[in-house]
């Protein structure tokens, strides 16, 4: 596996001329004299020695990549009675690490017929940094060779040799197939001080998952696998972590679990996800704020059983991972001691907010359950009102009416739930409709649609409360309802699409000047997108701080979920990609008094 030197901040690139070492590198040093032996007393005598040397051959270094490019050979005498040590020879030779042996000739003169010498070997980088050292001794006879061939090991003395322990990051990560993850090692000495650099050998528990000398792991496509990543230093320090690889196109599922009666977060709730065949896939646990996020899941339809101590269990249906991540509807749970208080409300027209009489209202157990057994049903009166009284628990309310697309919402039936209104979108064969719905708080969430004018490639429109638009003329988009008292809806209808990107966003008008703010995140807001009369997608506000929720982009029939949160205090600054800055500034000037003259 790769073996590389890792400096700290910044990380240096690998040397282009590093080469792969063999499992056992043998250095054969033939120490000979270029002079012919004279045999005369006191005249220097030639001698020779052969030495076999091995770099570390433990399994983790079998395919190590080191910047060993030179070997320095130093021959010295043994200390005499005065502790003097004489250097007999010093030579440096290039080292071709593609070879397993190297033959070196060193001019050597012996002062005695036979001498015992120290042999020092230093394995060097091209810049002279010593990575490994070795020391042995041998007896050299004039006119001959050494009396034995000595095998000896080497010691690592390069960067990080004093490491007491090491860690690698990131830890226990999940990545998509085809992507690259860069692991970074950090070494510490015995006083826990961080070392500036360290050499590390990388490997994985699955040889088909490649990690290179720089610690860069490339995930294979179309596989779901969890592998262990190992990092080792030459002096035996190591660390390991895991990485889970999921097929490209996978996405995480996130959401929030709350108490149906109080709206408070439910912490430590467990969500057990299963695939369409009922096989367990993964689990997630809610944090202190009730939020959860799964590992990325491959495309498909999942269900999740939700359990929490002190609460009635429930099930989430039709959880489908989408690009950018999928936010589920807020999951309301009912305490085990809870008593049903009944649920009542009204079914309304999403464009006019008028009550819809004669609508069928059905209740099914669980969240987003549209096909399961009906627990109760009723029909709305002439004002669109309804009342139901299922047992305590978590349910999906579904409404049907001829001429309208079906609508649905989740609720927990517990005493004091209050009104539960639901808006239905009229069926329109060529229309696109976006319906924003939310409970009673905050009072004022605003729908914003920005997009291209049909007759311009550079100018973009911005439909919202201060510029309600027009369905019969440019921009062929209009705000049907501006709701300022809570419970929604706010609806924008698009009668004709131009070529280009449309973007829909939700702005928290009430808390627009608050940083930080969790008002929008905890609102339970939902956006229903209808294309050609049918419900195309639903979006639920992420549990993240912010005052601006960028929901999705639309280009023809292609819907790109965004689901990002940010901060924006100015309503007319909610824009879209590709905006002509100068033109937007002109448009903004038309509404420069908005903040001075609030809409209510």
Short mmCIF file of C-alpha atoms in Angstrom, two decimals, residues 116-570:
data_model
loop_
_atom_site.label_atom_id
_atom_site.label_comp_id
_atom_site.label_asym_id
_atom_site.label_seq_id
_atom_site.Cartn_x
_atom_site.Cartn_y
_atom_site.Cartn_z
CA UNK A 116 37.24 -4.87 11.94
CA UNK A 117 35.18 -1.95 10.59
CA UNK A 118 31.86 -0.31 11.32
CA UNK A 119 29.58 -0.02 8.27
CA UNK A 120 27.06 2.86 8.44
CA UNK A 121 24.27 3.11 5.86
CA UNK A 122 22.05 6.17 5.47
CA UNK A 123 19.05 6.01 3.13
CA UNK A 124 18.49 9.55 1.87
CA UNK A 125 16.00 11.60 -0.08
CA UNK A 126 17.25 13.62 -3.03
CA UNK A 127 17.46 16.64 -0.73
CA UNK A 128 19.60 14.82 1.84
CA UNK A 129 16.95 14.03 4.45
CA UNK A 130 17.78 10.74 6.17
CA UNK A 131 14.83 8.37 6.26
CA UNK A 132 16.44 5.10 7.39
CA UNK A 133 19.77 4.19 8.96
CA UNK A 134 21.58 0.93 9.50
CA UNK A 135 24.76 -0.05 11.39
CA UNK A 136 26.74 -3.28 11.38
CA UNK A 137 30.32 -4.43 11.67
CA UNK A 138 32.49 -6.73 9.61
CA UNK A 139 36.04 -8.11 9.45
CA UNK A 140 37.87 -7.23 6.24
CA UNK A 141 41.01 -9.13 5.17
CA UNK A 142 43.59 -7.57 2.91
CA UNK A 143 43.54 -9.06 -0.52
CA UNK A 144 40.23 -10.75 0.17
CA UNK A 145 36.75 -10.05 1.36
CA UNK A 146 34.92 -9.95 4.65
CA UNK A 147 34.88 -13.11 6.64
CA UNK A 148 31.06 -13.21 6.84
CA UNK A 149 28.04 -11.74 5.06
CA UNK A 150 26.08 -9.76 7.60
CA UNK A 151 22.26 -9.41 7.56
CA UNK A 152 20.91 -6.49 9.53
CA UNK A 153 17.78 -4.36 9.77
CA UNK A 154 17.27 -0.66 9.39
CA UNK A 155 15.74 1.98 11.63
CA UNK A 156 13.37 4.72 10.55
CA UNK A 157 14.65 8.15 11.62
CA UNK A 158 12.74 10.38 9.19
CA UNK A 159 9.88 12.83 9.84
CA UNK A 160 7.55 11.59 12.55
CA UNK A 161 10.02 9.05 13.94
CA UNK A 162 9.27 10.37 17.44
CA UNK A 163 5.52 9.95 16.99
CA UNK A 164 3.84 8.52 20.08
CA UNK A 165 0.42 8.20 18.47
CA UNK A 166 -1.41 9.20 15.31
CA UNK A 167 -4.95 9.97 14.15
CA UNK A 168 -6.48 10.20 10.69
CA UNK A 169 -9.46 12.25 9.52
CA UNK A 170 -12.24 12.31 8.50
CA UNK A 171 -13.78 9.70 10.75
CA UNK A 172 -16.45 7.12 9.82
CA UNK A 173 -17.56 8.85 6.62
CA UNK A 174 -20.07 8.03 3.90
CA UNK A 175 -19.34 9.00 0.28
CA UNK A 176 -20.92 8.48 -3.13
CA UNK A 177 -19.50 6.16 -5.77
CA UNK A 178 -17.10 7.83 -8.15
CA UNK A 179 -16.05 10.51 -5.66
CA UNK A 180 -12.68 10.93 -3.94
CA UNK A 181 -12.13 11.32 -0.21
CA UNK A 182 -8.83 12.72 1.10
CA UNK A 183 -7.63 11.33 4.44
CA UNK A 184 -5.13 13.40 6.42
CA UNK A 185 -2.90 11.99 9.20
CA UNK A 186 -1.84 13.92 12.27
CA UNK A 187 0.98 12.63 14.50
CA UNK A 188 1.82 13.67 18.07
CA UNK A 189 4.84 13.20 20.26
CA UNK A 190 4.78 11.90 23.83
CA UNK A 191 3.89 15.36 25.17
CA UNK A 192 0.89 15.44 22.79
CA UNK A 193 2.48 18.18 20.67
CA UNK A 194 1.54 17.95 17.00
CA UNK A 195 4.40 16.98 14.70
CA UNK A 196 4.92 19.03 11.53
CA UNK A 197 4.98 16.02 9.21
CA UNK A 198 4.82 12.26 9.17
CA UNK A 199 5.33 9.34 6.77
CA UNK A 200 2.28 7.14 6.44
CA UNK A 201 1.51 3.90 4.63
CA UNK A 202 -2.16 3.60 3.55
CA UNK A 203 -4.28 0.53 2.89
CA UNK A 204 -7.90 -0.61 2.96
CA UNK A 205 -9.60 -3.81 4.04
CA UNK A 206 -10.88 -4.23 0.47
CA UNK A 207 -8.13 -4.18 -2.16
CA UNK A 208 -10.68 -3.22 -4.84
CA UNK A 209 -11.12 0.14 -3.09
CA UNK A 210 -7.95 2.01 -4.00
CA UNK A 211 -6.17 4.52 -1.78
CA UNK A 212 -3.03 6.20 -3.08
CA UNK A 213 0.17 7.49 -1.50
CA UNK A 214 -1.47 10.83 -0.66
CA UNK A 215 -4.29 9.20 1.30
CA UNK A 216 -6.83 9.82 -1.47
CA UNK A 217 -9.46 7.10 -1.65
CA UNK A 218 -11.49 6.74 -4.85
CA UNK A 219 -14.89 5.14 -4.36
CA UNK A 220 -16.01 2.60 -6.97
CA UNK A 221 -19.32 3.19 -8.72
CA UNK A 222 -22.50 1.19 -8.22
CA UNK A 223 -21.44 -0.55 -5.02
CA UNK A 224 -22.57 -0.39 -1.43
CA UNK A 225 -19.67 -1.39 0.78
CA UNK A 226 -18.07 -0.38 4.07
CA UNK A 227 -14.28 -0.64 4.23
CA UNK A 228 -11.71 0.06 6.91
CA UNK A 229 -8.93 2.50 6.08
CA UNK A 230 -5.59 1.82 7.78
CA UNK A 231 -2.67 4.21 8.26
CA UNK A 232 0.73 3.06 9.56
CA UNK A 233 4.02 4.81 10.24
CA UNK A 234 7.38 3.01 9.91
CA UNK A 235 7.83 3.12 13.67
CA UNK A 236 4.61 1.21 14.31
CA UNK A 237 2.13 3.99 15.05
CA UNK A 238 -1.24 3.44 13.38
CA UNK A 239 -4.88 4.46 13.20
CA UNK A 240 -7.96 3.24 11.38
CA UNK A 241 -11.42 4.50 10.42
CA UNK A 242 -14.28 3.35 8.24
CA UNK A 243 -15.77 4.73 5.05
CA UNK A 244 -19.12 3.63 3.64
CA UNK A 245 -19.52 3.84 -0.13
CA UNK A 246 -22.99 4.10 -1.64
CA UNK A 247 -23.93 4.17 -5.33
CA UNK A 248 -23.78 7.48 -7.19
CA UNK A 249 -27.12 9.26 -7.07
CA UNK A 250 -27.77 8.27 -3.46
CA UNK A 251 -28.99 10.93 -1.05
CA UNK A 252 -29.60 11.38 2.64
CA UNK A 253 -33.06 11.57 4.19
CA UNK A 254 -33.57 14.06 7.00
CA UNK A 255 -36.40 15.44 9.06
CA UNK A 256 -37.63 16.25 12.54
CA UNK A 257 -39.71 14.53 15.21
CA UNK A 258 -41.88 16.64 17.53
CA UNK A 259 -44.44 16.26 20.29
CA UNK A 260 -47.85 16.61 18.60
CA UNK A 261 -49.38 18.49 21.54
CA UNK A 262 -46.59 20.94 22.42
CA UNK A 263 -44.48 21.15 19.26
CA UNK A 264 -41.38 20.45 21.37
CA UNK A 265 -38.55 18.37 19.92
CA UNK A 266 -38.51 14.64 20.66
CA UNK A 267 -34.90 13.61 21.27
CA UNK A 268 -33.53 10.07 21.04
CA UNK A 269 -36.34 8.85 18.82
CA UNK A 270 -35.22 5.95 16.63
CA UNK A 271 -36.14 5.70 12.95
CA UNK A 272 -35.62 2.24 11.39
CA UNK A 273 -35.61 2.44 7.59
CA UNK A 274 -36.60 -0.47 5.35
CA UNK A 275 -36.53 -0.84 1.58
CA UNK A 276 -39.51 -1.70 -0.61
CA UNK A 277 -39.02 -5.42 0.12
CA UNK A 278 -39.09 -4.81 3.87
CA UNK A 279 -35.37 -5.39 4.39
CA UNK A 280 -33.70 -3.26 7.10
CA UNK A 281 -31.41 -0.64 5.54
CA UNK A 282 -30.28 1.84 8.19
CA UNK A 283 -31.29 3.56 11.40
CA UNK A 284 -31.17 7.15 12.57
CA UNK A 285 -31.60 8.74 15.99
CA UNK A 286 -32.94 12.21 16.63
CA UNK A 287 -30.74 14.86 18.23
CA UNK A 288 -31.73 17.21 21.05
CA UNK A 289 -33.63 19.41 18.57
CA UNK A 290 -35.54 16.41 17.21
CA UNK A 291 -33.63 16.36 13.91
CA UNK A 292 -32.20 13.32 12.18
CA UNK A 293 -30.20 12.57 9.03
CA UNK A 294 -29.58 9.18 7.48
CA UNK A 295 -26.55 8.03 5.57
CA UNK A 296 -27.01 8.49 1.80
CA UNK A 297 -29.46 5.91 0.48
CA UNK A 298 -29.72 4.54 -3.04
CA UNK A 299 -32.74 5.52 -5.10
CA UNK A 300 -35.98 3.80 -4.17
CA UNK A 301 -38.94 4.04 -1.81
CA UNK A 302 -38.39 3.47 1.89
CA UNK A 303 -40.51 3.25 5.01
CA UNK A 304 -39.37 4.14 8.52
CA UNK A 305 -40.72 2.87 11.81
CA UNK A 306 -40.49 5.62 14.44
CA UNK A 307 -40.23 4.83 18.15
CA UNK A 308 -39.57 7.00 21.20
CA UNK A 309 -39.86 6.31 24.91
CA UNK A 310 -43.21 7.52 26.23
CA UNK A 311 -44.77 7.93 22.77
CA UNK A 312 -47.01 5.87 20.52
CA UNK A 313 -45.03 4.49 17.61
CA UNK A 314 -45.75 5.42 14.01
CA UNK A 315 -44.55 4.75 10.47
CA UNK A 316 -43.37 7.08 7.72
CA UNK A 317 -44.31 5.97 4.19
CA UNK A 318 -42.93 6.82 0.74
CA UNK A 319 -39.58 8.24 1.88
CA UNK A 320 -37.70 8.75 -1.39
CA UNK A 321 -34.09 10.01 -1.57
CA UNK A 322 -33.66 12.90 -4.01
CA UNK A 323 -30.64 14.81 -5.27
CA UNK A 324 -29.49 17.30 -2.65
CA UNK A 325 -31.14 15.35 0.17
CA UNK A 326 -34.79 14.73 1.07
CA UNK A 327 -36.58 16.35 3.98
CA UNK A 328 -39.53 14.38 5.30
CA UNK A 329 -42.64 16.04 6.72
CA UNK A 330 -42.36 16.89 10.39
CA UNK A 331 -43.31 13.75 12.31
CA UNK A 332 -45.76 14.51 15.17
CA UNK A 333 -45.80 11.86 17.91
CA UNK A 334 -48.45 11.38 20.56
CA UNK A 335 -47.65 10.48 24.17
CA UNK A 336 -48.83 7.04 25.29
CA UNK A 337 -51.13 8.62 27.87
CA UNK A 338 -52.59 11.06 25.33
CA UNK A 339 -56.31 11.30 24.68
CA UNK A 340 -57.71 12.12 21.27
CA UNK A 341 -59.23 15.57 21.13
CA UNK A 342 -60.63 15.28 17.64
CA UNK A 343 -59.41 17.04 14.54
CA UNK A 344 -61.34 19.71 12.67
CA UNK A 345 -60.55 22.20 9.96
CA UNK A 346 -61.39 23.23 6.41
CA UNK A 347 -60.53 22.18 2.88
CA UNK A 348 -59.83 25.27 0.74
CA UNK A 349 -59.08 26.30 -2.82
CA UNK A 350 -55.34 26.98 -3.13
CA UNK A 351 -55.92 29.91 -5.55
CA UNK A 352 -58.82 31.69 -3.85
CA UNK A 353 -58.71 30.34 -0.26
CA UNK A 354 -62.45 29.70 -0.51
CA UNK A 355 -63.89 26.71 1.37
CA UNK A 356 -64.60 23.64 -0.75
CA UNK A 357 -67.83 21.80 0.01
CA UNK A 358 -68.35 18.17 -0.82
CA UNK A 359 -64.69 17.17 -0.49
CA UNK A 360 -63.93 13.69 0.83
CA UNK A 361 -61.59 13.70 3.83
CA UNK A 362 -59.87 10.46 4.87
CA UNK A 363 -57.57 9.56 7.75
CA UNK A 364 -54.90 6.84 7.52
CA UNK A 365 -52.40 5.74 10.18
CA UNK A 366 -48.84 6.98 9.77
CA UNK A 367 -47.10 9.81 7.92
CA UNK A 368 -47.58 10.17 4.13
CA UNK A 369 -49.84 7.13 4.05
CA UNK A 370 -52.03 7.57 0.95
CA UNK A 371 -52.97 3.97 0.14
CA UNK A 372 -53.34 2.20 3.49
CA UNK A 373 -56.54 1.32 5.33
CA UNK A 374 -58.86 4.24 6.02
CA UNK A 375 -59.35 4.75 9.77
CA UNK A 376 -62.12 7.37 9.39
CA UNK A 377 -63.62 9.50 6.64
CA UNK A 378 -66.13 12.32 6.23
CA UNK A 379 -67.35 14.93 3.73
CA UNK A 380 -66.92 18.71 4.07
CA UNK A 381 -69.94 20.97 4.47
CA UNK A 382 -70.71 23.87 2.12
CA UNK A 383 -68.04 26.02 3.81
CA UNK A 384 -65.42 23.30 3.43
CA UNK A 385 -65.41 22.43 7.16
CA UNK A 386 -64.91 18.92 8.52
CA UNK A 387 -64.51 17.17 11.88
CA UNK A 388 -63.09 13.73 12.71
CA UNK A 389 -62.21 11.86 15.90
CA UNK A 390 -59.75 8.97 15.32
CA UNK A 391 -58.00 7.28 18.28
CA UNK A 392 -54.85 8.96 19.66
CA UNK A 393 -51.94 8.55 17.24
CA UNK A 394 -50.14 9.93 14.19
CA UNK A 395 -52.09 10.12 10.94
CA UNK A 396 -52.19 11.34 7.35
CA UNK A 397 -55.20 13.41 6.33
CA UNK A 398 -56.03 13.09 2.61
CA UNK A 399 -58.66 15.18 0.77
CA UNK A 400 -60.27 14.44 -2.64
CA UNK A 401 -62.56 16.62 -4.76
CA UNK A 402 -63.41 16.46 -8.45
CA UNK A 403 -61.58 19.17 -10.40
CA UNK A 404 -58.75 19.33 -7.83
CA UNK A 405 -55.57 17.42 -7.21
CA UNK A 406 -55.52 15.37 -4.01
CA UNK A 407 -53.93 17.01 -0.98
CA UNK A 408 -52.48 15.54 2.20
CA UNK A 409 -50.88 16.52 5.49
CA UNK A 410 -49.65 14.72 8.63
CA UNK A 411 -51.00 15.37 12.13
CA UNK A 412 -51.02 13.90 15.61
CA UNK A 413 -54.46 13.45 17.17
CA UNK A 414 -54.15 14.60 20.75
CA UNK A 415 -56.18 16.99 22.88
CA UNK A 416 -55.78 20.61 21.88
CA UNK A 417 -54.59 20.07 18.31
CA UNK A 418 -56.77 22.90 17.01
CA UNK A 419 -57.66 23.66 13.40
CA UNK A 420 -56.14 21.68 10.53
CA UNK A 421 -56.69 23.37 7.16
CA UNK A 422 -55.64 21.88 3.83
CA UNK A 423 -55.53 23.59 0.42
CA UNK A 424 -56.26 21.80 -2.87
CA UNK A 425 -54.92 22.90 -6.22
CA UNK A 426 -57.37 23.21 -9.14
CA UNK A 427 -56.60 20.94 -12.06
CA UNK A 428 -55.15 22.97 -14.97
CA UNK A 429 -53.84 21.11 -17.99
CA UNK A 430 -51.08 23.59 -18.86
CA UNK A 431 -50.44 25.32 -15.55
CA UNK A 432 -47.70 25.02 -12.99
CA UNK A 433 -48.79 25.82 -9.46
CA UNK A 434 -46.74 26.19 -6.28
CA UNK A 435 -48.59 26.07 -2.97
CA UNK A 436 -46.90 27.08 0.30
CA UNK A 437 -48.67 25.89 3.45
CA UNK A 438 -47.71 26.17 7.11
CA UNK A 439 -49.39 26.12 10.55
CA UNK A 440 -50.33 29.16 12.61
CA UNK A 441 -46.81 30.39 13.30
CA UNK A 442 -45.02 32.36 12.11
CA UNK A 443 -47.82 34.58 10.90
CA UNK A 444 -46.21 35.61 7.64
CA UNK A 445 -44.19 33.42 5.32
CA UNK A 446 -43.82 34.74 1.76
CA UNK A 447 -43.66 32.86 -1.54
CA UNK A 448 -41.11 34.15 -4.08
CA UNK A 449 -40.76 33.05 -7.71
CA UNK A 450 -38.02 34.40 -9.95
CA UNK A 451 -37.50 33.45 -13.56
CA UNK A 452 -36.81 34.54 -17.14
CA UNK A 453 -39.06 36.85 -19.14
CA UNK A 454 -40.33 35.04 -22.25
CA UNK A 455 -38.97 37.76 -24.57
CA UNK A 456 -35.57 38.26 -22.91
CA UNK A 457 -32.52 36.12 -22.25
CA UNK A 458 -31.08 38.48 -19.64
CA UNK A 459 -33.96 40.06 -17.71
CA UNK A 460 -35.65 38.13 -14.95
CA UNK A 461 -38.90 38.72 -13.11
CA UNK A 462 -39.55 38.50 -9.40
CA UNK A 463 -43.11 37.65 -8.32
CA UNK A 464 -43.94 38.16 -4.64
CA UNK A 465 -46.23 40.27 -2.44
CA UNK A 466 -44.87 43.60 -3.76
CA UNK A 467 -45.00 42.53 -7.40
CA UNK A 468 -47.89 40.05 -7.80
CA UNK A 469 -47.31 39.47 -11.54
CA UNK A 470 -49.73 38.65 -14.35
CA UNK A 471 -51.01 35.36 -15.78
CA UNK A 472 -52.23 36.81 -19.08
CA UNK A 473 -49.08 38.77 -19.96
CA UNK A 474 -45.42 38.97 -18.99
CA UNK A 475 -44.21 37.28 -16.87
CA UNK A 476 -47.15 34.81 -17.13
CA UNK A 477 -46.80 34.16 -13.40
CA UNK A 478 -48.84 35.55 -10.52
CA UNK A 479 -49.21 35.43 -6.76
CA UNK A 480 -52.77 34.22 -6.17
CA UNK A 481 -52.86 34.59 -2.38
CA UNK A 482 -50.71 36.62 0.03
CA UNK A 483 -51.37 35.29 3.52
CA UNK A 484 -50.25 37.38 6.52
CA UNK A 485 -52.13 35.72 9.38
CA UNK A 486 -50.70 32.19 9.43
CA UNK A 487 -52.08 28.81 8.38
CA UNK A 488 -51.32 29.53 4.70
CA UNK A 489 -51.66 29.11 1.88
CA UNK A 490 -49.61 31.35 -0.38
CA UNK A 491 -49.94 30.26 -3.99
CA UNK A 492 -48.10 31.21 -7.19
CA UNK A 493 -49.41 30.05 -10.57
CA UNK A 494 -47.30 29.92 -13.73
CA UNK A 495 -49.42 29.89 -16.92
CA UNK A 496 -46.53 29.74 -19.40
CA UNK A 497 -42.87 28.77 -19.08
CA UNK A 498 -40.07 30.56 -20.89
CA UNK A 499 -36.70 28.99 -21.66
CA UNK A 500 -34.47 29.18 -18.60
CA UNK A 501 -34.33 28.51 -14.88
CA UNK A 502 -37.12 29.37 -12.45
CA UNK A 503 -36.42 29.40 -8.72
CA UNK A 504 -38.93 29.21 -5.88
CA UNK A 505 -38.04 30.42 -2.39
CA UNK A 506 -39.79 30.98 0.94
CA UNK A 507 -38.94 34.05 3.03
CA UNK A 508 -39.68 34.46 6.73
CA UNK A 509 -41.04 38.01 6.68
CA UNK A 510 -41.81 38.12 10.41
CA UNK A 511 -38.25 37.25 11.48
CA UNK A 512 -36.38 38.63 8.46
CA UNK A 513 -34.07 40.75 10.64
CA UNK A 514 -33.27 37.99 13.17
CA UNK A 515 -29.87 36.26 13.20
CA UNK A 516 -29.83 33.51 14.24
CA UNK A 517 -33.42 32.40 13.68
CA UNK A 518 -35.09 28.99 13.83
CA UNK A 519 -38.59 30.35 13.21
CA UNK A 520 -38.75 29.15 9.60
CA UNK A 521 -37.08 25.82 10.39
CA UNK A 522 -39.62 25.00 13.10
CA UNK A 523 -42.64 26.27 11.15
CA UNK A 524 -43.47 22.93 9.57
CA UNK A 525 -43.79 24.69 6.20
CA UNK A 526 -44.53 22.58 3.16
CA UNK A 527 -44.38 23.38 -0.57
CA UNK A 528 -46.49 21.42 -3.05
CA UNK A 529 -45.45 21.64 -6.72
CA UNK A 530 -48.18 20.86 -9.27
CA UNK A 531 -47.25 20.43 -12.95
CA UNK A 532 -50.00 20.05 -15.55
CA UNK A 533 -52.58 19.49 -12.86
CA UNK A 534 -50.77 16.72 -10.97
CA UNK A 535 -48.79 16.84 -7.75
CA UNK A 536 -45.17 16.52 -8.91
CA UNK A 537 -43.21 16.88 -5.68
CA UNK A 538 -43.54 17.97 -2.08
CA UNK A 539 -40.84 19.82 -0.15
CA UNK A 540 -40.59 20.23 3.61
CA UNK A 541 -38.57 22.94 5.30
CA UNK A 542 -35.16 21.68 6.52
CA UNK A 543 -34.41 21.83 10.22
CA UNK A 544 -31.64 24.41 9.78
CA UNK A 545 -31.40 28.04 10.91
CA UNK A 546 -32.16 30.78 8.40
CA UNK A 547 -34.77 33.21 7.15
CA UNK A 548 -34.69 32.20 3.46
CA UNK A 549 -35.51 28.70 2.25
CA UNK A 550 -34.43 28.13 -1.35
CA UNK A 551 -36.76 25.28 -2.26
CA UNK A 552 -36.25 24.19 -5.88
CA UNK A 553 -35.39 25.19 -9.42
CA UNK A 554 -37.50 24.40 -12.47
CA UNK A 555 -36.30 24.23 -16.08
CA UNK A 556 -38.98 22.92 -18.39
CA UNK A 557 -40.09 19.65 -16.82
CA UNK A 558 -36.85 19.19 -14.87
CA UNK A 559 -37.19 19.87 -11.15
CA UNK A 560 -33.97 20.33 -9.18
CA UNK A 561 -34.47 20.27 -5.39
CA UNK A 562 -32.26 22.79 -3.55
CA UNK A 563 -33.52 22.72 0.07
CA UNK A 564 -30.94 25.20 1.36
CA UNK A 565 -31.29 27.73 4.17
CA UNK A 566 -29.68 31.17 4.35
CA UNK A 567 -30.28 34.63 5.77
CA UNK A 568 -31.91 37.52 3.92
CA UNK A 569 -33.48 40.59 5.50
CA UNK A 570 -34.67 42.33 2.33
#
